[in-house]
Amino acid sequence: MKLVFTEASLWKEVLLGASKLVNEITLIAGSDGVKMRALDPSHVVLVDVFFPRESLEEYESNNESFGLELDSFAEIIRRARKDDALSLELVGDKLKVSFKGKFLREFYEPTGEPSFKDLPDPKIDLKAEVRILPKVLAEAVEDIEMMSDNLTFEVTTGEFKIFSESEIGSASVEFQNGDEGIISIQSDGTQKGTYGIDFFSDLLSTIRSAEVAILSLSTDMPSKLVLELPAGARLVTFVAPRTA
Amino acid sequence: MSGRSSICVICKGTKGLCGLRECPLLARSRGVFKAYSSVVEKLDIAAPSPPSAIVGERGYPLVPLIYNIVPESGIENASLYDNPKLWHGRLGLKEIVELRSSLLGGILKVRVSDPWKLYEKEISLAAVSLSPIETEARFRRPPTLKLSFDSVLRPNGLLSPAEKIKVNSSPKLDKNLERMIWDDVLAKDALVELFLKGTDVYLLERALSLGLLGKRNNKKLVPTRWAITAVDDTISEFIKRKIQEFKVINEINVFSGEYLYNKFVIVLIPGTYEGAWIEIWHPKSIWAMNSSEAEVMISVDTIREGPLPPDGGFSAARLGVLEYLFNKRKTAKFIIIREVFPEYIVPVGNWHIRETVRNALKSTPTTVADYNELANVVEQKINSKVGVNLFKEMLKKMISQKSILDYLP
């Protein structure tokens, strides 16, 4: 397997975000592109990252799949500099990570079992969908994160509300179709779910680097957040709810 | 602290305001007098060390090393003076204070970056010996009485600057620890490896503190208070990661134990790892001396980070729970409730928390059918309405978090 990306900084942004949620990731080099899948240790979040084949400058794969300790892999990826190209090459049981910028830098990372290769997507019927500019979503999460360790999304036809409440106080941010930063709000009735706020605040930097954010949910079901990234890349997180 | 002084100032050990029949502070004074009497005439003393050594933090990086000897003891009984596992369940607060008051500590000033100096004189090796060590000490002046009670460190007795400490018998070392002293291994990896090979945590505390662990060129003395929590947390974080691979427990169990006027209720519930600590200090207990209501403290530990806020008591208790889960090859969520009664008038370190939790987990648990029954059982065991309410809130929070696995096809 050998994969070359011209924009290492995009990988850096995505993997640093994912590394705050999960410890280990499974990389699958498929025919349509590179997929990375992981489950957080508390089994609350499922993370899916996808870089399409077209976003790569060079793509040689034989459907390889392997596991990576994200803590140490992210530490290597953190070394990416602006304008570096990134190359990932499987050499024996090690992943060779190279950055090509003003000069060549190479790192070797051990690989492991592809633990999450066969992990399916959650089977859920999501009845509400909000398309929102990532920066606006990030600011809303920041506005309410001081009040509680939970956040609640509530979507009705044309309206989207994010709020949190605890014994120290409450905070809410409300949007309507047509508001600046809102692309569309659709819902079949009122859909409402409460989630741990950390799973969103840890992703703030990655959210900001996305082009579009699509949040889907149904009452007391997992939320699905799709971050559409440059070059057709995508980061998807499913977060299990907190229910009364 | 001023609250504690005020009641003692009024009482002076004569009115029993604290509820105890005998004042531990007086007991300590008696112990100190005993040791003082035996050494006051001379500055050169030959006596066994349990062994016992404490690295202080004042003046860091030039810190005091207190090497304790027991003038009143023969070598055969000396180990009792620094052996929490022997104390647990056998000695009361008064006896522990009295025992520790009999220690005579020689203070040496040591630079934390120079642990080899202690190694060359065999002082650090003596401090991790498995059996007592014959020691000669020369003091600069007669010892002074210095009260030292602490929520992490065990109490200490008389102190005096030492001109020299001479180790007169061969330290008997734990073989695994001895090998690790020369291995070029990070301290945290050494602690985990030694723990897995069965080395006692109290020995690991001393080894870390005396600068015997760590990369060969980067060994450092670690103040004992920091070392105690570092050992608890390093081992706990290792186990925390490890037990993620194990199956979740399939029943709700409640364990309890009580020692030194501290009661612990430990609740294990099915789910991926998460822990919480609820501490209830009843009015008139050390840290709620002036309160008419119980003082409470909560700390939370998750897979992602913890414990928050950090607490040496929680670290000690958490290790007990994690050891239990590791040995059972299981994972679980847990809530530990510590109830501290007014009779616990001096803190004697966090060892009793670790040992009481460990021992409670060896007992037969109460298994309950559901969370309603669990709340009732806890309500019967805890004598604090605020504590029970906090428990219910914490439980609700823990069980409200669903798993994404529940939604996979």
PDB file of C-alpha atoms in Angstrom, chain B residues 58-321:
ATOM      1  CA  ARG B  58       9.887  21.939  50.951  1.00  0.00           C
ATOM      2  CA  GLY B  59      12.844  23.634  49.274  1.00  0.00           C
ATOM      3  CA  TYR B  60      12.513  21.592  46.066  1.00  0.00           C
ATOM      4  CA  PRO B  61      14.882  20.771  44.342  1.00  0.00           C
ATOM      5  CA  LEU B  62      16.977  20.695  47.539  1.00  0.00           C
ATOM      6  CA  VAL B  63      14.675  18.605  49.679  1.00  0.00           C
ATOM      7  CA  PRO B  64      14.758  17.007  53.122  1.00  0.00           C
ATOM      8  CA  LEU B  65      15.096  13.256  53.327  1.00  0.00           C
ATOM      9  CA  ILE B  66      13.779  11.888  56.593  1.00  0.00           C
ATOM     10  CA  TYR B  67      15.248   8.508  57.471  1.00  0.00           C
ATOM     11  CA  ASN B  68      13.336   7.008  60.377  1.00  0.00           C
ATOM     12  CA  ILE B  69      14.665   4.740  63.085  1.00  0.00           C
ATOM     13  CA  VAL B  70      12.852   3.241  66.080  1.00  0.00           C
ATOM     14  CA  PRO B  71      14.910   3.693  69.274  1.00  0.00           C
ATOM     15  CA  GLU B  72      12.388   1.803  71.374  1.00  0.00           C
ATOM     16  CA  SER B  73      12.193  -1.297  69.199  1.00  0.00           C
ATOM     17  CA  GLY B  74      14.290  -4.351  68.656  1.00  0.00           C
ATOM     18  CA  ILE B  75      15.061  -5.278  65.085  1.00  0.00           C
ATOM     19  CA  GLU B  76      12.544  -8.117  65.078  1.00  0.00           C
ATOM     20  CA  ASN B  77       9.571  -5.793  65.667  1.00  0.00           C
ATOM     21  CA  ALA B  78      10.750  -2.731  63.764  1.00  0.00           C
ATOM     22  CA  SER B  79       8.894  -3.470  60.518  1.00  0.00           C
ATOM     23  CA  LEU B  80       5.551  -2.910  62.250  1.00  0.00           C
ATOM     24  CA  TYR B  81       6.287   0.821  62.432  1.00  0.00           C
ATOM     25  CA  ASP B  82       5.926   1.341  58.682  1.00  0.00           C
ATOM     26  CA  ASN B  83       3.645  -1.407  57.487  1.00  0.00           C
ATOM     27  CA  PRO B  84       0.083  -0.277  56.677  1.00  0.00           C
ATOM     28  CA  LYS B  85      -0.949  -3.774  55.633  1.00  0.00           C
ATOM     29  CA  LEU B  86      -0.137  -5.034  59.131  1.00  0.00           C
ATOM     30  CA  TRP B  87      -1.961  -2.131  60.735  1.00  0.00           C
ATOM     31  CA  HIS B  88      -5.192  -2.415  58.801  1.00  0.00           C
ATOM     32  CA  GLY B  89      -8.030  -3.771  60.877  1.00  0.00           C
ATOM     33  CA  ARG B  90      -5.730  -4.410  63.866  1.00  0.00           C
ATOM     34  CA  LEU B  91      -4.652  -0.991  65.066  1.00  0.00           C
ATOM     35  CA  GLY B  92      -6.959   1.864  66.014  1.00  0.00           C
ATOM     36  CA  LEU B  93      -6.319   5.534  65.421  1.00  0.00           C
ATOM     37  CA  LYS B  94      -4.682   5.923  68.829  1.00  0.00           C
ATOM     38  CA  GLU B  95      -2.338   2.972  68.342  1.00  0.00           C
ATOM     39  CA  ILE B  96      -1.274   4.145  64.893  1.00  0.00           C
ATOM     40  CA  VAL B  97      -0.534   7.629  66.141  1.00  0.00           C
ATOM     41  CA  GLU B  98       1.371   6.226  69.103  1.00  0.00           C
ATOM     42  CA  LEU B  99       3.345   3.852  66.921  1.00  0.00           C
ATOM     43  CA  ARG B 100       4.341   6.525  64.448  1.00  0.00           C
ATOM     44  CA  SER B 101       5.168   8.960  67.221  1.00  0.00           C
ATOM     45  CA  SER B 102       7.900   6.608  68.330  1.00  0.00           C
ATOM     46  CA  LEU B 103       9.831   7.109  65.112  1.00  0.00           C
ATOM     47  CA  LEU B 104      12.929   9.250  65.224  1.00  0.00           C
ATOM     48  CA  GLY B 105      13.719  10.866  61.897  1.00  0.00           C
ATOM     49  CA  GLY B 106      17.163  12.030  60.862  1.00  0.00           C
ATOM     50  CA  ILE B 107      16.983  14.766  58.255  1.00  0.00           C
ATOM     51  CA  LEU B 108      19.474  14.916  55.403  1.00  0.00           C
ATOM     52  CA  LYS B 109      19.315  17.583  52.702  1.00  0.00           C
ATOM     53  CA  VAL B 110      19.469  16.067  49.248  1.00  0.00           C
ATOM     54  CA  ARG B 111      19.316  17.447  45.735  1.00  0.00           C
ATOM     55  CA  VAL B 112      16.568  15.610  43.814  1.00  0.00           C
ATOM     56  CA  SER B 113      18.818  15.227  40.783  1.00  0.00           C
ATOM     57  CA  ASP B 114      21.425  13.327  42.810  1.00  0.00           C
ATOM     58  CA  PRO B 115      19.825  10.079  44.007  1.00  0.00           C
ATOM     59  CA  TRP B 116      23.151   8.245  43.503  1.00  0.00           C
ATOM     60  CA  LYS B 117      24.555   9.952  46.564  1.00  0.00           C
ATOM     61  CA  LEU B 118      22.006   8.091  48.687  1.00  0.00           C
ATOM     62  CA  TYR B 119      22.536   4.927  46.683  1.00  0.00           C
ATOM     63  CA  GLU B 120      26.288   4.936  47.303  1.00  0.00           C
ATOM     64  CA  LYS B 121      25.702   5.182  51.049  1.00  0.00           C
ATOM     65  CA  GLU B 122      23.121   2.396  50.738  1.00  0.00           C
ATOM     66  CA  ILE B 123      20.512   4.671  52.289  1.00  0.00           C
ATOM     67  CA  SER B 124      18.080   4.351  49.379  1.00  0.00           C
ATOM     68  CA  LEU B 125      18.623   0.589  49.206  1.00  0.00           C
ATOM     69  CA  ALA B 126      18.046   0.347  52.965  1.00  0.00           C
ATOM     70  CA  ALA B 127      14.801   2.285  52.531  1.00  0.00           C
ATOM     71  CA  VAL B 128      13.436  -0.368  50.154  1.00  0.00           C
ATOM     72  CA  SER B 129      14.710  -3.351  52.155  1.00  0.00           C
ATOM     73  CA  LEU B 130      12.149  -6.071  52.789  1.00  0.00           C
ATOM     74  CA  SER B 131      13.384  -6.450  56.349  1.00  0.00           C
ATOM     75  CA  PRO B 132      14.472  -3.973  59.071  1.00  0.00           C
ATOM     76  CA  ILE B 133      17.893  -2.383  58.830  1.00  0.00           C
ATOM     77  CA  GLU B 134      20.383  -1.836  61.621  1.00  0.00           C
ATOM     78  CA  THR B 135      21.297   1.837  61.495  1.00  0.00           C
ATOM     79  CA  GLU B 136      23.606   4.263  63.264  1.00  0.00           C
ATOM     80  CA  ALA B 137      22.650   7.892  63.259  1.00  0.00           C
ATOM     81  CA  ARG B 138      24.488  10.937  64.516  1.00  0.00           C
ATOM     82  CA  PHE B 139      22.267  13.936  65.132  1.00  0.00           C
ATOM     83  CA  ARG B 140      23.365  17.552  65.153  1.00  0.00           C
ATOM     84  CA  ARG B 141      21.111  18.422  68.059  1.00  0.00           C
ATOM     85  CA  PRO B 142      18.463  16.799  70.243  1.00  0.00           C
ATOM     86  CA  PRO B 143      15.290  16.057  68.327  1.00  0.00           C
ATOM     87  CA  THR B 144      12.332  18.398  68.389  1.00  0.00           C
ATOM     88  CA  LEU B 145       8.701  17.534  68.489  1.00  0.00           C
ATOM     89  CA  LYS B 146       7.049  18.310  65.183  1.00  0.00           C
ATOM     90  CA  LEU B 147       3.426  17.367  64.653  1.00  0.00           C
ATOM     91  CA  SER B 148       2.880  16.082  61.172  1.00  0.00           C
ATOM     92  CA  PHE B 149      -0.484  14.696  60.197  1.00  0.00           C
ATOM     93  CA  ASP B 150      -1.356  14.497  56.551  1.00  0.00           C
ATOM     94  CA  SER B 151      -4.150  13.154  54.367  1.00  0.00           C
ATOM     95  CA  VAL B 152      -1.673  11.320  52.104  1.00  0.00           C
ATOM     96  CA  LEU B 153       1.450  10.691  54.234  1.00  0.00           C
ATOM     97  CA  ARG B 154       1.527   8.537  57.308  1.00  0.00           C
ATOM     98  CA  PRO B 155       2.154  10.477  60.561  1.00  0.00           C
ATOM     99  CA  ASN B 156       5.738  11.130  61.564  1.00  0.00           C
ATOM    100  CA  GLY B 157       7.502  11.458  64.886  1.00  0.00           C
ATOM    101  CA  LEU B 158      10.526  13.295  66.255  1.00  0.00           C
ATOM    102  CA  LEU B 159      12.904  15.013  63.885  1.00  0.00           C
ATOM    103  CA  SER B 160      16.464  16.240  64.002  1.00  0.00           C
ATOM    104  CA  PRO B 161      19.058  17.149  61.369  1.00  0.00           C
ATOM    105  CA  ALA B 162      21.418  14.229  60.930  1.00  0.00           C
ATOM    106  CA  GLU B 163      25.146  14.570  60.566  1.00  0.00           C
ATOM    107  CA  LYS B 164      25.327  11.053  59.262  1.00  0.00           C
ATOM    108  CA  ILE B 165      23.209   7.997  58.702  1.00  0.00           C
ATOM    109  CA  LYS B 166      25.129   4.742  58.512  1.00  0.00           C
ATOM    110  CA  VAL B 167      23.519   1.563  57.271  1.00  0.00           C
ATOM    111  CA  ASN B 168      24.926  -1.344  59.296  1.00  0.00           C
ATOM    112  CA  SER B 169      23.138  -4.366  57.858  1.00  0.00           C
ATOM    113  CA  SER B 170      22.639  -5.598  54.307  1.00  0.00           C
ATOM    114  CA  PRO B 171      19.382  -4.536  52.689  1.00  0.00           C
ATOM    115  CA  LYS B 172      17.241  -7.466  51.591  1.00  0.00           C
ATOM    116  CA  LEU B 173      15.831  -6.466  48.216  1.00  0.00           C
ATOM    117  CA  ASP B 174      12.865  -7.524  46.145  1.00  0.00           C
ATOM    118  CA  LYS B 175      14.567  -9.323  43.241  1.00  0.00           C
ATOM    119  CA  ASN B 176      12.415  -7.703  40.570  1.00  0.00           C
ATOM    120  CA  LEU B 177      12.947  -4.258  42.020  1.00  0.00           C
ATOM    121  CA  GLU B 178      16.690  -4.850  42.249  1.00  0.00           C
ATOM    122  CA  ARG B 179      16.838  -5.662  38.528  1.00  0.00           C
ATOM    123  CA  MET B 180      14.732  -2.613  37.677  1.00  0.00           C
ATOM    124  CA  ILE B 181      17.129  -0.249  39.492  1.00  0.00           C
ATOM    125  CA  TRP B 182      19.713  -0.962  36.798  1.00  0.00           C
ATOM    126  CA  ASP B 183      17.339  -1.209  33.840  1.00  0.00           C
ATOM    127  CA  ASP B 184      17.063   1.794  31.547  1.00  0.00           C
ATOM    128  CA  VAL B 185      13.277   1.993  31.757  1.00  0.00           C
ATOM    129  CA  LEU B 186      10.897   4.896  32.226  1.00  0.00           C
ATOM    130  CA  ALA B 187       9.622   5.086  35.815  1.00  0.00           C
ATOM    131  CA  LYS B 188       5.999   4.624  34.756  1.00  0.00           C
ATOM    132  CA  ASP B 189       6.838   1.483  32.778  1.00  0.00           C
ATOM    133  CA  ALA B 190       8.911   0.166  35.678  1.00  0.00           C
ATOM    134  CA  LEU B 191       6.030   0.716  38.104  1.00  0.00           C
ATOM    135  CA  VAL B 192       3.601  -1.185  35.890  1.00  0.00           C
ATOM    136  CA  GLU B 193       6.031  -4.039  35.302  1.00  0.00           C
ATOM    137  CA  LEU B 194       6.786  -4.381  38.994  1.00  0.00           C
ATOM    138  CA  PHE B 195       3.109  -4.200  39.886  1.00  0.00           C
ATOM    139  CA  LEU B 196       2.352  -7.004  37.424  1.00  0.00           C
ATOM    140  CA  LYS B 197       5.102  -9.091  39.027  1.00  0.00           C
ATOM    141  CA  GLY B 198       3.480  -8.602  42.416  1.00  0.00           C
ATOM    142  CA  THR B 199       5.675  -5.947  44.057  1.00  0.00           C
ATOM    143  CA  ASP B 200       3.818  -4.237  46.887  1.00  0.00           C
ATOM    144  CA  VAL B 201       2.619  -0.666  46.192  1.00  0.00           C
ATOM    145  CA  TYR B 202       4.088   0.594  49.468  1.00  0.00           C
ATOM    146  CA  LEU B 203       7.498  -0.625  48.349  1.00  0.00           C
ATOM    147  CA  LEU B 204       6.970   0.990  44.946  1.00  0.00           C
ATOM    148  CA  GLU B 205       6.159   4.305  46.668  1.00  0.00           C
ATOM    149  CA  ARG B 206       9.500   4.219  48.476  1.00  0.00           C
ATOM    150  CA  ALA B 207      11.452   3.098  45.405  1.00  0.00           C
ATOM    151  CA  LEU B 208      10.000   5.897  43.287  1.00  0.00           C
ATOM    152  CA  SER B 209      10.461   8.448  46.026  1.00  0.00           C
ATOM    153  CA  LEU B 210      14.106   7.475  46.660  1.00  0.00           C
ATOM    154  CA  GLY B 211      14.953   7.884  42.971  1.00  0.00           C
ATOM    155  CA  LEU B 212      15.559   4.197  42.275  1.00  0.00           C
ATOM    156  CA  LEU B 213      13.273   4.045  39.236  1.00  0.00           C
ATOM    157  CA  GLY B 214      13.460   5.783  35.880  1.00  0.00           C
ATOM    158  CA  LYS B 215      15.838   6.121  32.946  1.00  0.00           C
ATOM    159  CA  ARG B 216      19.415   5.537  34.043  1.00  0.00           C
ATOM    160  CA  ASN B 217      20.586   9.077  33.432  1.00  0.00           C
ATOM    161  CA  ASN B 218      17.420  10.739  34.572  1.00  0.00           C
ATOM    162  CA  LYS B 219      16.646   9.205  37.956  1.00  0.00           C
ATOM    163  CA  LYS B 220      15.325  11.705  40.483  1.00  0.00           C
ATOM    164  CA  LEU B 221      14.107  11.790  44.038  1.00  0.00           C
ATOM    165  CA  VAL B 222      10.357  12.354  44.188  1.00  0.00           C
ATOM    166  CA  PRO B 223       8.696  13.888  47.245  1.00  0.00           C
ATOM    167  CA  THR B 224       6.890  11.024  48.938  1.00  0.00           C
ATOM    168  CA  ARG B 225       3.488  12.706  48.889  1.00  0.00           C
ATOM    169  CA  TRP B 226       3.743  12.993  45.085  1.00  0.00           C
ATOM    170  CA  ALA B 227       5.167   9.495  44.758  1.00  0.00           C
ATOM    171  CA  ILE B 228       2.263   7.902  46.630  1.00  0.00           C
ATOM    172  CA  THR B 229      -0.315   9.382  44.259  1.00  0.00           C
ATOM    173  CA  ALA B 230       1.933   8.815  41.237  1.00  0.00           C
ATOM    174  CA  VAL B 231       2.155   5.092  42.032  1.00  0.00           C
ATOM    175  CA  ASP B 232      -1.624   4.825  42.538  1.00  0.00           C
ATOM    176  CA  ASP B 233      -2.394   6.741  39.360  1.00  0.00           C
ATOM    177  CA  THR B 234       0.228   5.120  37.129  1.00  0.00           C
ATOM    178  CA  ILE B 235      -0.974   1.625  37.980  1.00  0.00           C
ATOM    179  CA  SER B 236      -4.626   2.665  37.808  1.00  0.00           C
ATOM    180  CA  GLU B 237      -4.268   4.285  34.385  1.00  0.00           C
ATOM    181  CA  PHE B 238      -2.584   1.121  33.120  1.00  0.00           C
ATOM    182  CA  ILE B 239      -5.370  -1.096  34.463  1.00  0.00           C
ATOM    183  CA  LYS B 240      -8.018   1.316  33.166  1.00  0.00           C
ATOM    184  CA  ARG B 241      -6.784   0.816  29.615  1.00  0.00           C
ATOM    185  CA  LYS B 242      -6.339  -2.905  30.092  1.00  0.00           C
ATOM    186  CA  ILE B 243      -9.809  -3.684  31.418  1.00  0.00           C
ATOM    187  CA  GLN B 244     -11.443  -2.123  28.377  1.00  0.00           C
ATOM    188  CA  GLU B 245     -10.768  -5.470  26.703  1.00  0.00           C
ATOM    189  CA  PHE B 246     -12.645  -7.372  29.399  1.00  0.00           C
ATOM    190  CA  LYS B 247     -16.324  -8.200  29.616  1.00  0.00           C
ATOM    191  CA  VAL B 248     -18.685  -5.928  31.478  1.00  0.00           C
ATOM    192  CA  ILE B 249     -19.972  -7.260  34.826  1.00  0.00           C
ATOM    193  CA  ASN B 250     -23.523  -8.524  34.602  1.00  0.00           C
ATOM    194  CA  GLU B 251     -24.898  -7.637  38.017  1.00  0.00           C
ATOM    195  CA  ILE B 252     -25.099  -4.699  40.385  1.00  0.00           C
ATOM    196  CA  ASN B 253     -22.975  -5.270  43.485  1.00  0.00           C
ATOM    197  CA  VAL B 254     -22.590  -3.247  46.655  1.00  0.00           C
ATOM    198  CA  PHE B 255     -19.583  -3.746  48.936  1.00  0.00           C
ATOM    199  CA  SER B 256     -18.871  -1.919  52.165  1.00  0.00           C
ATOM    200  CA  GLY B 257     -16.176  -1.635  54.787  1.00  0.00           C
ATOM    201  CA  GLU B 258     -15.315   0.553  57.758  1.00  0.00           C
ATOM    202  CA  TYR B 259     -12.078   1.346  59.553  1.00  0.00           C
ATOM    203  CA  LEU B 260     -10.710   4.285  61.542  1.00  0.00           C
ATOM    204  CA  TYR B 261     -14.123   5.991  61.600  1.00  0.00           C
ATOM    205  CA  ASN B 262     -14.222   6.004  57.804  1.00  0.00           C
ATOM    206  CA  LYS B 263     -16.962   4.049  56.040  1.00  0.00           C
ATOM    207  CA  PHE B 264     -16.738   3.080  52.383  1.00  0.00           C
ATOM    208  CA  VAL B 265     -19.600   1.923  50.208  1.00  0.00           C
ATOM    209  CA  ILE B 266     -18.484   0.685  46.801  1.00  0.00           C
ATOM    210  CA  VAL B 267     -21.064   0.207  44.078  1.00  0.00           C
ATOM    211  CA  LEU B 268     -20.192  -1.661  40.883  1.00  0.00           C
ATOM    212  CA  ILE B 269     -22.643  -1.367  38.017  1.00  0.00           C
ATOM    213  CA  PRO B 270     -22.611  -2.825  34.496  1.00  0.00           C
ATOM    214  CA  GLY B 271     -21.160  -0.558  31.824  1.00  0.00           C
ATOM    215  CA  THR B 272     -17.929   0.628  30.263  1.00  0.00           C
ATOM    216  CA  TYR B 273     -15.408   2.080  32.696  1.00  0.00           C
ATOM    217  CA  GLU B 274     -16.352   5.214  34.592  1.00  0.00           C
ATOM    218  CA  GLY B 275     -15.802   6.032  38.246  1.00  0.00           C
ATOM    219  CA  ALA B 276     -16.979   8.535  40.813  1.00  0.00           C
ATOM    220  CA  TRP B 277     -15.967   9.436  44.347  1.00  0.00           C
ATOM    221  CA  ILE B 278     -18.340  11.010  46.815  1.00  0.00           C
ATOM    222  CA  GLU B 279     -16.743  12.099  50.076  1.00  0.00           C
ATOM    223  CA  ILE B 280     -18.908  13.106  53.016  1.00  0.00           C
ATOM    224  CA  TRP B 281     -17.279  14.750  56.017  1.00  0.00           C
ATOM    225  CA  HIS B 282     -19.717  14.801  58.891  1.00  0.00           C
ATOM    226  CA  PRO B 283     -19.825  17.908  61.069  1.00  0.00           C
ATOM    227  CA  LYS B 284     -16.956  17.972  63.591  1.00  0.00           C
ATOM    228  CA  SER B 285     -14.797  15.707  61.472  1.00  0.00           C
ATOM    229  CA  ILE B 286     -11.404  17.207  60.600  1.00  0.00           C
ATOM    230  CA  TRP B 287     -12.375  19.175  57.565  1.00  0.00           C
ATOM    231  CA  ALA B 288     -15.886  20.072  58.714  1.00  0.00           C
ATOM    232  CA  MET B 289     -14.955  21.153  62.197  1.00  0.00           C
ATOM    233  CA  ASN B 290     -16.960  24.364  62.066  1.00  0.00           C
ATOM    234  CA  SER B 291     -19.787  23.190  59.844  1.00  0.00           C
ATOM    235  CA  SER B 292     -23.257  22.408  61.046  1.00  0.00           C
ATOM    236  CA  GLU B 293     -23.839  20.382  57.907  1.00  0.00           C
ATOM    237  CA  ALA B 294     -21.756  17.707  56.231  1.00  0.00           C
ATOM    238  CA  GLU B 295     -19.074  18.897  53.817  1.00  0.00           C
ATOM    239  CA  VAL B 296     -19.033  16.960  50.572  1.00  0.00           C
ATOM    240  CA  MET B 297     -16.571  16.508  47.742  1.00  0.00           C
ATOM    241  CA  ILE B 298     -17.029  14.783  44.388  1.00  0.00           C
ATOM    242  CA  SER B 299     -14.417  13.639  41.893  1.00  0.00           C
ATOM    243  CA  VAL B 300     -15.042  11.874  38.597  1.00  0.00           C
ATOM    244  CA  ASP B 301     -12.875   9.519  36.571  1.00  0.00           C
ATOM    245  CA  THR B 302     -13.582   8.644  32.942  1.00  0.00           C
ATOM    246  CA  ILE B 303     -11.780   6.631  30.302  1.00  0.00           C
ATOM    247  CA  ARG B 304     -10.731   9.908  28.725  1.00  0.00           C
ATOM    248  CA  GLU B 305      -9.316  11.691  31.767  1.00  0.00           C
ATOM    249  CA  GLY B 306      -9.421  11.643  35.490  1.00  0.00           C
ATOM    250  CA  PRO B 307      -9.741  11.801  38.390  1.00  0.00           C
ATOM    251  CA  LEU B 308     -11.127  15.338  38.237  1.00  0.00           C
ATOM    252  CA  PRO B 309     -10.553  17.129  40.498  1.00  0.00           C
ATOM    253  CA  PRO B 310      -7.468  15.164  41.533  1.00  0.00           C
ATOM    254  CA  ASP B 311      -7.710  13.735  45.028  1.00  0.00           C
ATOM    255  CA  GLY B 312      -5.193  11.523  46.804  1.00  0.00           C
ATOM    256  CA  GLY B 313      -7.989   9.708  48.651  1.00  0.00           C
ATOM    257  CA  PHE B 314      -9.804   8.890  45.428  1.00  0.00           C
ATOM    258  CA  SER B 315      -6.552   7.765  43.805  1.00  0.00           C
ATOM    259  CA  ALA B 316      -5.954   5.313  46.658  1.00  0.00           C
ATOM    260  CA  ALA B 317      -9.528   3.997  46.603  1.00  0.00           C
ATOM    261  CA  ARG B 318      -9.658   3.776  42.817  1.00  0.00           C
ATOM    262  CA  LEU B 319      -6.572   1.563  42.793  1.00  0.00           C
ATOM    263  CA  GLY B 320      -8.391  -0.893  45.070  1.00  0.00           C
ATOM    264  CA  VAL B 321     -11.382  -1.046  42.709  1.00  0.00           C
TER     265      VAL B 321
END
